mmCIF file of N, CA and C in Angstrom:
data_model
loop_
_atom_site.group_PDB
_atom_site.id
_atom_site.type_symbol
_atom_site.label_atom_id
_atom_site.label_comp_id
_atom_site.label_asym_id
_atom_site.label_seq_id
_atom_site.Cartn_x
_atom_site.Cartn_y
_atom_site.Cartn_z
ATOM 1 N N UNK F 1 52.823 -22.532 31.906
ATOM 2 C CA UNK F 1 52.253 -23.499 31.026
ATOM 3 C C UNK F 1 50.927 -23.028 30.311
ATOM 4 N N UNK F 2 51.226 -22.041 29.334
ATOM 5 C CA UNK F 2 50.092 -21.384 28.597
ATOM 6 C C UNK F 2 49.765 -22.237 27.362
ATOM 7 N N UNK F 3 48.570 -22.357 27.045
ATOM 8 C CA UNK F 3 48.257 -23.318 25.832
ATOM 9 C C UNK F 3 48.083 -22.505 24.602
ATOM 10 N N UNK F 4 48.085 -21.151 24.443
ATOM 11 C CA UNK F 4 48.021 -20.393 23.417
ATOM 12 C C UNK F 4 46.627 -20.533 22.711
ATOM 13 N N UNK F 5 45.538 -20.492 23.530
ATOM 14 C CA UNK F 5 44.196 -20.719 22.958
ATOM 15 C C UNK F 5 43.623 -19.190 23.210
ATOM 16 N N UNK F 6 43.035 -18.733 22.146
ATOM 17 C CA UNK F 6 42.487 -17.404 22.222
ATOM 18 C C UNK F 6 41.225 -17.453 22.941
ATOM 19 N N UNK F 7 40.937 -16.377 23.675
ATOM 20 C CA UNK F 7 39.732 -16.243 24.480
ATOM 21 C C UNK F 7 38.506 -16.390 23.619
ATOM 22 N N UNK F 8 37.492 -17.173 24.031
ATOM 23 C CA UNK F 8 36.306 -17.265 23.296
ATOM 24 C C UNK F 8 35.245 -16.185 23.801
ATOM 25 N N UNK F 9 34.468 -15.675 22.783
ATOM 26 C CA UNK F 9 33.443 -14.761 23.208
ATOM 27 C C UNK F 9 32.356 -15.546 23.981
ATOM 28 N N UNK F 10 31.519 -14.788 24.801
ATOM 29 C CA UNK F 10 30.579 -15.565 25.631
ATOM 30 C C UNK F 10 29.660 -16.244 24.713
ATOM 31 N N UNK F 11 29.350 -17.443 24.938
ATOM 32 C CA UNK F 11 28.465 -18.206 24.119
ATOM 33 C C UNK F 11 29.181 -19.244 23.158
ATOM 34 N N UNK F 12 30.504 -19.084 23.156
ATOM 35 C CA UNK F 12 31.267 -19.926 22.329
ATOM 36 C C UNK F 12 31.324 -19.478 20.832
ATOM 37 N N UNK F 13 31.369 -20.457 19.860
ATOM 38 C CA UNK F 13 31.431 -20.304 18.450
ATOM 39 C C UNK F 13 29.974 -20.451 17.955
ATOM 40 N N UNK F 14 28.918 -19.964 18.492
ATOM 41 C CA UNK F 14 27.590 -20.143 17.730
ATOM 42 C C UNK F 14 27.513 -19.143 16.594
ATOM 43 N N UNK F 15 27.060 -19.750 15.452
ATOM 44 C CA UNK F 15 26.807 -18.927 14.210
ATOM 45 C C UNK F 15 25.604 -18.109 14.531
ATOM 46 N N UNK F 16 25.849 -16.829 14.543
ATOM 47 C CA UNK F 16 24.716 -15.921 14.651
ATOM 48 C C UNK F 16 24.428 -15.047 13.524
ATOM 49 N N UNK F 17 23.418 -14.199 13.635
ATOM 50 C CA UNK F 17 23.339 -13.203 12.515
ATOM 51 C C UNK F 17 24.425 -12.161 12.432
ATOM 52 N N UNK F 18 24.871 -12.021 11.247
ATOM 53 C CA UNK F 18 25.943 -11.062 11.100
ATOM 54 C C UNK F 18 25.473 -9.678 11.317
ATOM 55 N N UNK F 19 26.099 -8.982 12.227
ATOM 56 C CA UNK F 19 25.507 -7.519 12.352
ATOM 57 C C UNK F 19 26.246 -6.542 11.464
ATOM 58 N N UNK F 20 25.381 -5.762 10.776
ATOM 59 C CA UNK F 20 25.885 -4.692 9.762
ATOM 60 C C UNK F 20 25.531 -3.353 10.174
ATOM 61 N N UNK F 21 26.208 -2.467 9.800
ATOM 62 C CA UNK F 21 25.901 -0.960 10.155
ATOM 63 C C UNK F 21 24.646 -0.652 9.554
ATOM 64 N N UNK F 22 23.768 0.143 10.225
ATOM 65 C CA UNK F 22 22.535 0.674 9.467
ATOM 66 C C UNK F 22 22.760 1.514 8.273
ATOM 67 N N UNK F 23 22.043 1.399 7.251
ATOM 68 C CA UNK F 23 22.288 2.092 6.084
ATOM 69 C C UNK F 23 22.263 3.562 6.148
ATOM 70 N N UNK F 24 23.172 4.229 5.551
ATOM 71 C CA UNK F 24 23.331 5.689 5.624
ATOM 72 C C UNK F 24 22.048 6.312 4.813
ATOM 73 N N UNK F 25 21.779 7.464 5.094
ATOM 74 C CA UNK F 25 20.644 8.041 4.342
ATOM 75 C C UNK F 25 20.749 8.083 2.822
ATOM 76 N N UNK F 26 22.003 8.214 2.354
ATOM 77 C CA UNK F 26 22.203 8.199 0.880
ATOM 78 C C UNK F 26 21.963 6.793 0.367
ATOM 79 N N UNK F 27 22.213 5.720 0.976
ATOM 80 C CA UNK F 27 21.846 4.487 0.592
ATOM 81 C C UNK F 27 20.450 4.134 0.534
ATOM 82 N N UNK F 28 19.638 4.735 1.664
ATOM 83 C CA UNK F 28 18.270 4.667 1.700
ATOM 84 C C UNK F 28 17.656 5.415 0.459
ATOM 85 N N UNK F 29 18.215 6.564 0.035
ATOM 86 C CA UNK F 29 17.587 7.189 -1.056
ATOM 87 C C UNK F 29 17.733 6.500 -2.374
ATOM 88 N N UNK F 30 18.792 5.832 -2.493
ATOM 89 C CA UNK F 30 19.152 5.006 -3.683
ATOM 90 C C UNK F 30 18.144 3.863 -3.772
ATOM 91 N N UNK F 31 17.887 3.201 -2.581
ATOM 92 C CA UNK F 31 16.927 2.055 -2.521
ATOM 93 C C UNK F 31 15.621 2.388 -2.814
ATOM 94 N N UNK F 32 15.104 3.651 -2.607
ATOM 95 C CA UNK F 32 13.665 3.987 -2.773
ATOM 96 C C UNK F 32 13.130 3.907 -4.171
ATOM 97 N N UNK F 33 13.996 4.557 -5.294
ATOM 98 C CA UNK F 33 13.480 4.297 -6.558
ATOM 99 C C UNK F 33 13.331 2.904 -7.003
ATOM 100 N N UNK F 34 14.316 2.103 -6.594
ATOM 101 C CA UNK F 34 14.288 0.572 -6.928
ATOM 102 C C UNK F 34 12.921 -0.027 -6.421
ATOM 103 N N UNK F 35 12.545 0.399 -5.268
ATOM 104 C CA UNK F 35 11.446 -0.177 -4.679
ATOM 105 C C UNK F 35 10.092 0.330 -5.358
ATOM 106 N N UNK F 36 10.165 1.434 -5.873
ATOM 107 C CA UNK F 36 9.013 1.929 -6.726
ATOM 108 C C UNK F 36 8.892 1.128 -8.022
ATOM 109 N N UNK F 37 9.910 0.771 -8.757
ATOM 110 C CA UNK F 37 9.812 0.104 -9.962
ATOM 111 C C UNK F 37 9.658 -1.361 -9.679
ATOM 112 N N UNK F 38 8.400 -1.851 -9.861
ATOM 113 C CA UNK F 38 8.122 -3.229 -9.559
ATOM 114 C C UNK F 38 8.591 -4.204 -10.609
ATOM 115 N N UNK F 39 9.365 -5.212 -10.331
ATOM 116 C CA UNK F 39 9.850 -6.133 -11.402
ATOM 117 C C UNK F 39 9.075 -7.484 -11.308
ATOM 118 N N UNK F 40 8.595 -7.881 -10.089
ATOM 119 C CA UNK F 40 7.940 -9.123 -10.019
ATOM 120 C C UNK F 40 6.535 -8.987 -9.643
ATOM 121 N N UNK F 41 5.589 -9.609 -10.214
ATOM 122 C CA UNK F 41 4.166 -9.454 -10.050
ATOM 123 C C UNK F 41 3.398 -10.780 -9.605
ATOM 124 N N UNK F 42 2.246 -10.487 -9.203
ATOM 125 C CA UNK F 42 1.281 -11.693 -8.698
ATOM 126 C C UNK F 42 0.227 -11.694 -9.718
ATOM 127 N N UNK F 43 0.038 -12.793 -10.266
ATOM 128 C CA UNK F 43 -1.215 -13.032 -11.252
ATOM 129 C C UNK F 43 -2.272 -13.671 -10.607
ATOM 130 N N UNK F 44 -3.563 -13.139 -10.737
ATOM 131 C CA UNK F 44 -4.744 -13.705 -10.197
ATOM 132 C C UNK F 44 -5.706 -13.849 -11.435
ATOM 133 N N UNK F 45 -6.315 -14.974 -11.229
ATOM 134 C CA UNK F 45 -7.442 -15.323 -12.202
ATOM 135 C C UNK F 45 -8.619 -14.663 -11.547
ATOM 136 N N UNK F 46 -9.241 -13.601 -12.231
ATOM 137 C CA UNK F 46 -10.268 -12.917 -11.516
ATOM 138 C C UNK F 46 -11.615 -13.452 -12.058
ATOM 139 N N UNK F 47 -11.806 -13.836 -13.455
ATOM 140 C CA UNK F 47 -13.009 -14.212 -13.977
ATOM 141 C C UNK F 47 -12.777 -14.868 -15.197
ATOM 142 N N UNK F 48 -13.787 -15.467 -15.956
ATOM 143 C CA UNK F 48 -13.725 -16.105 -17.059
ATOM 144 C C UNK F 48 -14.975 -16.183 -17.865
ATOM 145 N N UNK F 49 -15.042 -16.364 -19.122
ATOM 146 C CA UNK F 49 -16.184 -16.430 -20.015
ATOM 147 C C UNK F 49 -16.682 -17.995 -19.818
ATOM 148 N N UNK F 50 -17.954 -18.144 -19.424
ATOM 149 C CA UNK F 50 -18.466 -19.463 -19.167
ATOM 150 C C UNK F 50 -18.283 -20.487 -20.372
ATOM 151 N N UNK F 51 -18.272 -19.836 -21.619
ATOM 152 C CA UNK F 51 -18.274 -20.728 -22.770
ATOM 153 C C UNK F 51 -16.725 -21.183 -22.983
ATOM 154 N N UNK F 52 -15.886 -20.444 -22.438
ATOM 155 C CA UNK F 52 -14.418 -20.726 -22.555
ATOM 156 C C UNK F 52 -13.840 -21.478 -21.442
ATOM 157 N N UNK F 53 -14.701 -22.043 -20.467
ATOM 158 C CA UNK F 53 -14.190 -22.727 -19.306
ATOM 159 C C UNK F 53 -13.237 -23.857 -19.595
ATOM 160 N N UNK F 54 -13.633 -24.867 -20.548
ATOM 161 C CA UNK F 54 -12.888 -25.928 -20.858
ATOM 162 C C UNK F 54 -11.326 -25.538 -21.297
ATOM 163 N N UNK F 55 -11.322 -24.356 -22.121
ATOM 164 C CA UNK F 55 -9.990 -23.877 -22.558
ATOM 165 C C UNK F 55 -9.147 -23.388 -21.467
ATOM 166 N N UNK F 56 -9.892 -22.609 -20.542
ATOM 167 C CA UNK F 56 -9.226 -22.005 -19.342
ATOM 168 C C UNK F 56 -8.704 -23.052 -18.493
ATOM 169 N N UNK F 57 -9.456 -24.115 -18.258
ATOM 170 C CA UNK F 57 -8.877 -25.214 -17.286
ATOM 171 C C UNK F 57 -7.727 -25.860 -18.006
ATOM 172 N N UNK F 58 -7.661 -26.205 -19.268
ATOM 173 C CA UNK F 58 -6.596 -26.784 -19.870
ATOM 174 C C UNK F 58 -5.423 -25.917 -19.723
ATOM 175 N N UNK F 59 -5.612 -24.668 -19.953
ATOM 176 C CA UNK F 59 -4.419 -23.753 -19.871
ATOM 177 C C UNK F 59 -3.908 -23.729 -18.482
ATOM 178 N N UNK F 60 -4.849 -23.467 -17.459
ATOM 179 C CA UNK F 60 -4.405 -23.642 -16.056
ATOM 180 C C UNK F 60 -3.634 -24.865 -15.761
ATOM 181 N N UNK F 61 -4.176 -26.020 -16.158
ATOM 182 C CA UNK F 61 -3.518 -27.302 -16.019
ATOM 183 C C UNK F 61 -2.103 -27.343 -16.506
ATOM 184 N N UNK F 62 -1.876 -26.969 -17.662
ATOM 185 C CA UNK F 62 -0.566 -26.839 -18.249
ATOM 186 C C UNK F 62 0.360 -25.805 -17.763
ATOM 187 N N UNK F 63 -0.173 -24.748 -17.366
ATOM 188 C CA UNK F 63 0.665 -23.591 -16.853
ATOM 189 C C UNK F 63 1.094 -24.004 -15.321
ATOM 190 N N UNK F 64 0.187 -24.466 -14.443
ATOM 191 C CA UNK F 64 0.450 -24.645 -13.074
ATOM 192 C C UNK F 64 0.905 -26.024 -12.784
ATOM 193 N N UNK F 65 0.754 -27.101 -13.740
ATOM 194 C CA UNK F 65 1.090 -28.384 -13.535
ATOM 195 C C UNK F 65 0.159 -29.150 -12.523
ATOM 196 N N UNK F 66 -1.131 -28.766 -12.615
ATOM 197 C CA UNK F 66 -2.025 -29.381 -11.598
ATOM 198 C C UNK F 66 -2.758 -30.545 -12.445
ATOM 199 N N UNK F 67 -3.476 -31.298 -11.777
ATOM 200 C CA UNK F 67 -4.295 -32.440 -12.349
ATOM 201 C C UNK F 67 -5.535 -31.764 -12.951
ATOM 202 N N UNK F 68 -6.276 -32.510 -13.732
ATOM 203 C CA UNK F 68 -7.473 -32.047 -14.340
ATOM 204 C C UNK F 68 -8.523 -31.589 -13.382
ATOM 205 N N UNK F 69 -8.605 -32.441 -12.295
ATOM 206 C CA UNK F 69 -9.583 -32.230 -11.264
ATOM 207 C C UNK F 69 -9.267 -30.852 -10.452
ATOM 208 N N UNK F 70 -7.932 -30.890 -10.139
ATOM 209 C CA UNK F 70 -7.410 -29.626 -9.421
ATOM 210 C C UNK F 70 -7.632 -28.342 -10.210
ATOM 211 N N UNK F 71 -7.356 -28.594 -11.511
ATOM 212 C CA UNK F 71 -7.456 -27.392 -12.407
ATOM 213 C C UNK F 71 -8.908 -26.815 -12.519
ATOM 214 N N UNK F 72 -9.808 -27.861 -12.603
ATOM 215 C CA UNK F 72 -11.298 -27.509 -12.711
ATOM 216 C C UNK F 72 -11.642 -26.803 -11.380
ATOM 217 N N UNK F 73 -11.356 -27.281 -10.201
ATOM 218 C CA UNK F 73 -11.641 -26.725 -9.051
ATOM 219 C C UNK F 73 -10.954 -25.233 -8.793
ATOM 220 N N UNK F 74 -9.817 -25.072 -9.334
ATOM 221 C CA UNK F 74 -9.053 -23.822 -9.249
ATOM 222 C C UNK F 74 -9.820 -22.857 -10.098
ATOM 223 N N UNK F 75 -10.240 -23.129 -11.464
ATOM 224 C CA UNK F 75 -10.985 -22.223 -12.162
ATOM 225 C C UNK F 75 -12.288 -21.875 -11.633
ATOM 226 N N UNK F 76 -13.011 -22.988 -11.100
ATOM 227 C CA UNK F 76 -14.331 -22.656 -10.622
ATOM 228 C C UNK F 76 -14.288 -21.864 -9.366
ATOM 229 N N UNK F 77 -13.145 -21.836 -8.655
ATOM 230 C CA UNK F 77 -12.910 -20.958 -7.428
ATOM 231 C C UNK F 77 -12.486 -19.601 -7.627
ATOM 232 N N UNK F 78 -12.459 -19.141 -8.957
ATOM 233 C CA UNK F 78 -12.027 -17.773 -9.188
ATOM 234 C C UNK F 78 -12.842 -16.728 -8.449
ATOM 235 N N UNK F 79 -12.225 -15.760 -7.920
ATOM 236 C CA UNK F 79 -10.860 -15.264 -8.196
ATOM 237 C C UNK F 79 -9.891 -15.906 -7.367
ATOM 238 N N UNK F 80 -8.797 -16.315 -7.841
ATOM 239 C CA UNK F 80 -7.721 -17.122 -7.249
ATOM 240 C C UNK F 80 -6.452 -16.655 -7.733
ATOM 241 N N UNK F 81 -5.400 -16.797 -6.770
ATOM 242 C CA UNK F 81 -4.011 -16.523 -7.001
ATOM 243 C C UNK F 81 -3.418 -17.550 -7.981
ATOM 244 N N UNK F 82 -2.784 -17.106 -9.070
ATOM 245 C CA UNK F 82 -2.339 -18.070 -9.991
ATOM 246 C C UNK F 82 -0.716 -18.339 -9.728
ATOM 247 N N UNK F 83 -0.054 -17.163 -9.774
ATOM 248 C CA UNK F 83 1.430 -17.270 -9.621
ATOM 249 C C UNK F 83 1.959 -16.123 -8.802
ATOM 250 N N UNK F 84 2.926 -16.205 -8.163
ATOM 251 C CA UNK F 84 3.582 -15.039 -7.460
ATOM 252 C C UNK F 84 5.090 -14.951 -7.877
ATOM 253 N N UNK F 85 5.646 -13.713 -7.898
ATOM 254 C CA UNK F 85 6.943 -13.463 -8.225
ATOM 255 C C UNK F 85 7.252 -13.672 -9.659
ATOM 256 N N UNK F 86 6.382 -13.305 -10.588
ATOM 257 C CA UNK F 86 6.510 -13.506 -12.098
ATOM 258 C C UNK F 86 7.105 -12.199 -12.550
ATOM 259 N N UNK F 87 8.084 -12.349 -13.507
ATOM 260 C CA UNK F 87 8.613 -11.224 -14.261
ATOM 261 C C UNK F 87 7.664 -10.524 -15.099
ATOM 262 N N UNK F 88 7.827 -9.249 -15.322
ATOM 263 C CA UNK F 88 6.790 -8.455 -16.020
ATOM 264 C C UNK F 88 6.549 -9.068 -17.361
ATOM 265 N N UNK F 89 7.599 -9.438 -18.233
ATOM 266 C CA UNK F 89 7.318 -9.859 -19.597
ATOM 267 C C UNK F 89 6.621 -11.151 -19.561
ATOM 268 N N UNK F 90 6.831 -12.025 -18.672
ATOM 269 C CA UNK F 90 6.330 -13.335 -18.605
ATOM 270 C C UNK F 90 4.814 -13.220 -18.109
ATOM 271 N N UNK F 91 4.557 -12.272 -17.279
ATOM 272 C CA UNK F 91 3.235 -11.978 -16.716
ATOM 273 C C UNK F 91 2.397 -11.464 -17.792
ATOM 274 N N UNK F 92 2.938 -10.559 -18.621
ATOM 275 C CA UNK F 92 2.210 -9.928 -19.699
ATOM 276 C C UNK F 92 1.696 -11.070 -20.780
ATOM 277 N N UNK F 93 2.702 -12.007 -21.044
ATOM 278 C CA UNK F 93 2.354 -13.095 -21.890
ATOM 279 C C UNK F 93 1.218 -13.916 -21.354
ATOM 280 N N UNK F 94 1.310 -14.251 -20.150
ATOM 281 C CA UNK F 94 0.269 -15.105 -19.586
ATOM 282 C C UNK F 94 -1.119 -14.404 -19.542
ATOM 283 N N UNK F 95 -1.077 -12.960 -19.352
ATOM 284 C CA UNK F 95 -2.305 -12.273 -19.348
ATOM 285 C C UNK F 95 -2.906 -12.254 -20.710
ATOM 286 N N UNK F 96 -2.093 -11.982 -21.739
ATOM 287 C CA UNK F 96 -2.533 -12.078 -23.123
ATOM 288 C C UNK F 96 -3.136 -13.477 -23.497
ATOM 289 N N UNK F 97 -2.481 -14.542 -23.157
ATOM 290 C CA UNK F 97 -2.922 -15.873 -23.469
ATOM 291 C C UNK F 97 -4.189 -16.083 -22.807
ATOM 292 N N UNK F 98 -4.472 -15.863 -21.616
ATOM 293 C CA UNK F 98 -5.635 -15.921 -20.898
ATOM 294 C C UNK F 98 -6.800 -15.066 -21.513
ATOM 295 N N UNK F 99 -6.444 -13.840 -21.857
ATOM 296 C CA UNK F 99 -7.382 -12.931 -22.376
ATOM 297 C C UNK F 99 -7.906 -13.572 -23.759
ATOM 298 N N UNK F 100 -7.006 -14.012 -24.589
ATOM 299 C CA UNK F 100 -7.327 -14.662 -25.807
ATOM 300 C C UNK F 100 -8.259 -15.911 -25.677
ATOM 301 N N UNK F 101 -8.164 -16.618 -24.513
ATOM 302 C CA UNK F 101 -9.017 -17.727 -24.243
ATOM 303 C C UNK F 101 -10.366 -17.433 -23.631
ATOM 304 N N UNK F 102 -10.508 -16.070 -23.114
ATOM 305 C CA UNK F 102 -11.742 -15.634 -22.541
ATOM 306 C C UNK F 102 -11.631 -15.568 -20.977
ATOM 307 N N UNK F 103 -10.391 -15.521 -20.520
ATOM 308 C CA UNK F 103 -10.259 -15.352 -19.013
ATOM 309 C C UNK F 103 -9.692 -13.908 -18.713
ATOM 310 N N UNK F 104 -10.061 -13.585 -17.506
ATOM 311 C CA UNK F 104 -9.516 -12.188 -17.063
ATOM 312 C C UNK F 104 -8.495 -12.376 -16.001
ATOM 313 N N UNK F 105 -7.354 -11.934 -16.131
ATOM 314 C CA UNK F 105 -6.132 -12.124 -15.174
ATOM 315 C C UNK F 105 -5.767 -10.780 -14.850
ATOM 316 N N UNK F 106 -5.539 -10.647 -13.491
ATOM 317 C CA UNK F 106 -5.048 -9.388 -13.056
ATOM 318 C C UNK F 106 -3.486 -9.445 -12.524
ATOM 319 N N UNK F 107 -2.741 -8.502 -12.965
ATOM 320 C CA UNK F 107 -1.401 -8.478 -12.736
ATOM 321 C C UNK F 107 -1.015 -7.369 -11.688
ATOM 322 N N UNK F 108 -0.772 -7.722 -10.399
ATOM 323 C CA UNK F 108 -0.559 -6.760 -9.349
ATOM 324 C C UNK F 108 0.879 -6.829 -8.915
#
């Protein structure tokens, strides 16, 4: 009287991390150049011209979706992290806009 049920591995059917073979040296060499060419950047408001503070606050408010009070505190707390994981072209546009308004933004 066999039930035709396959043997279960120890621990049952628990979903665990899939194990994969370690990358071969050739795969590691291919991944290295991709890691050197950075595609996503972090934008930091480093400083700003005191005369341009209202313009900077308005731009931060629209860019980050903060309230006016939060934007003011953000700008006054410079240097501060603005955005993470920004593509290069978008980051360069933001840097240019802020530079035009009198702000200094670092792209790392």
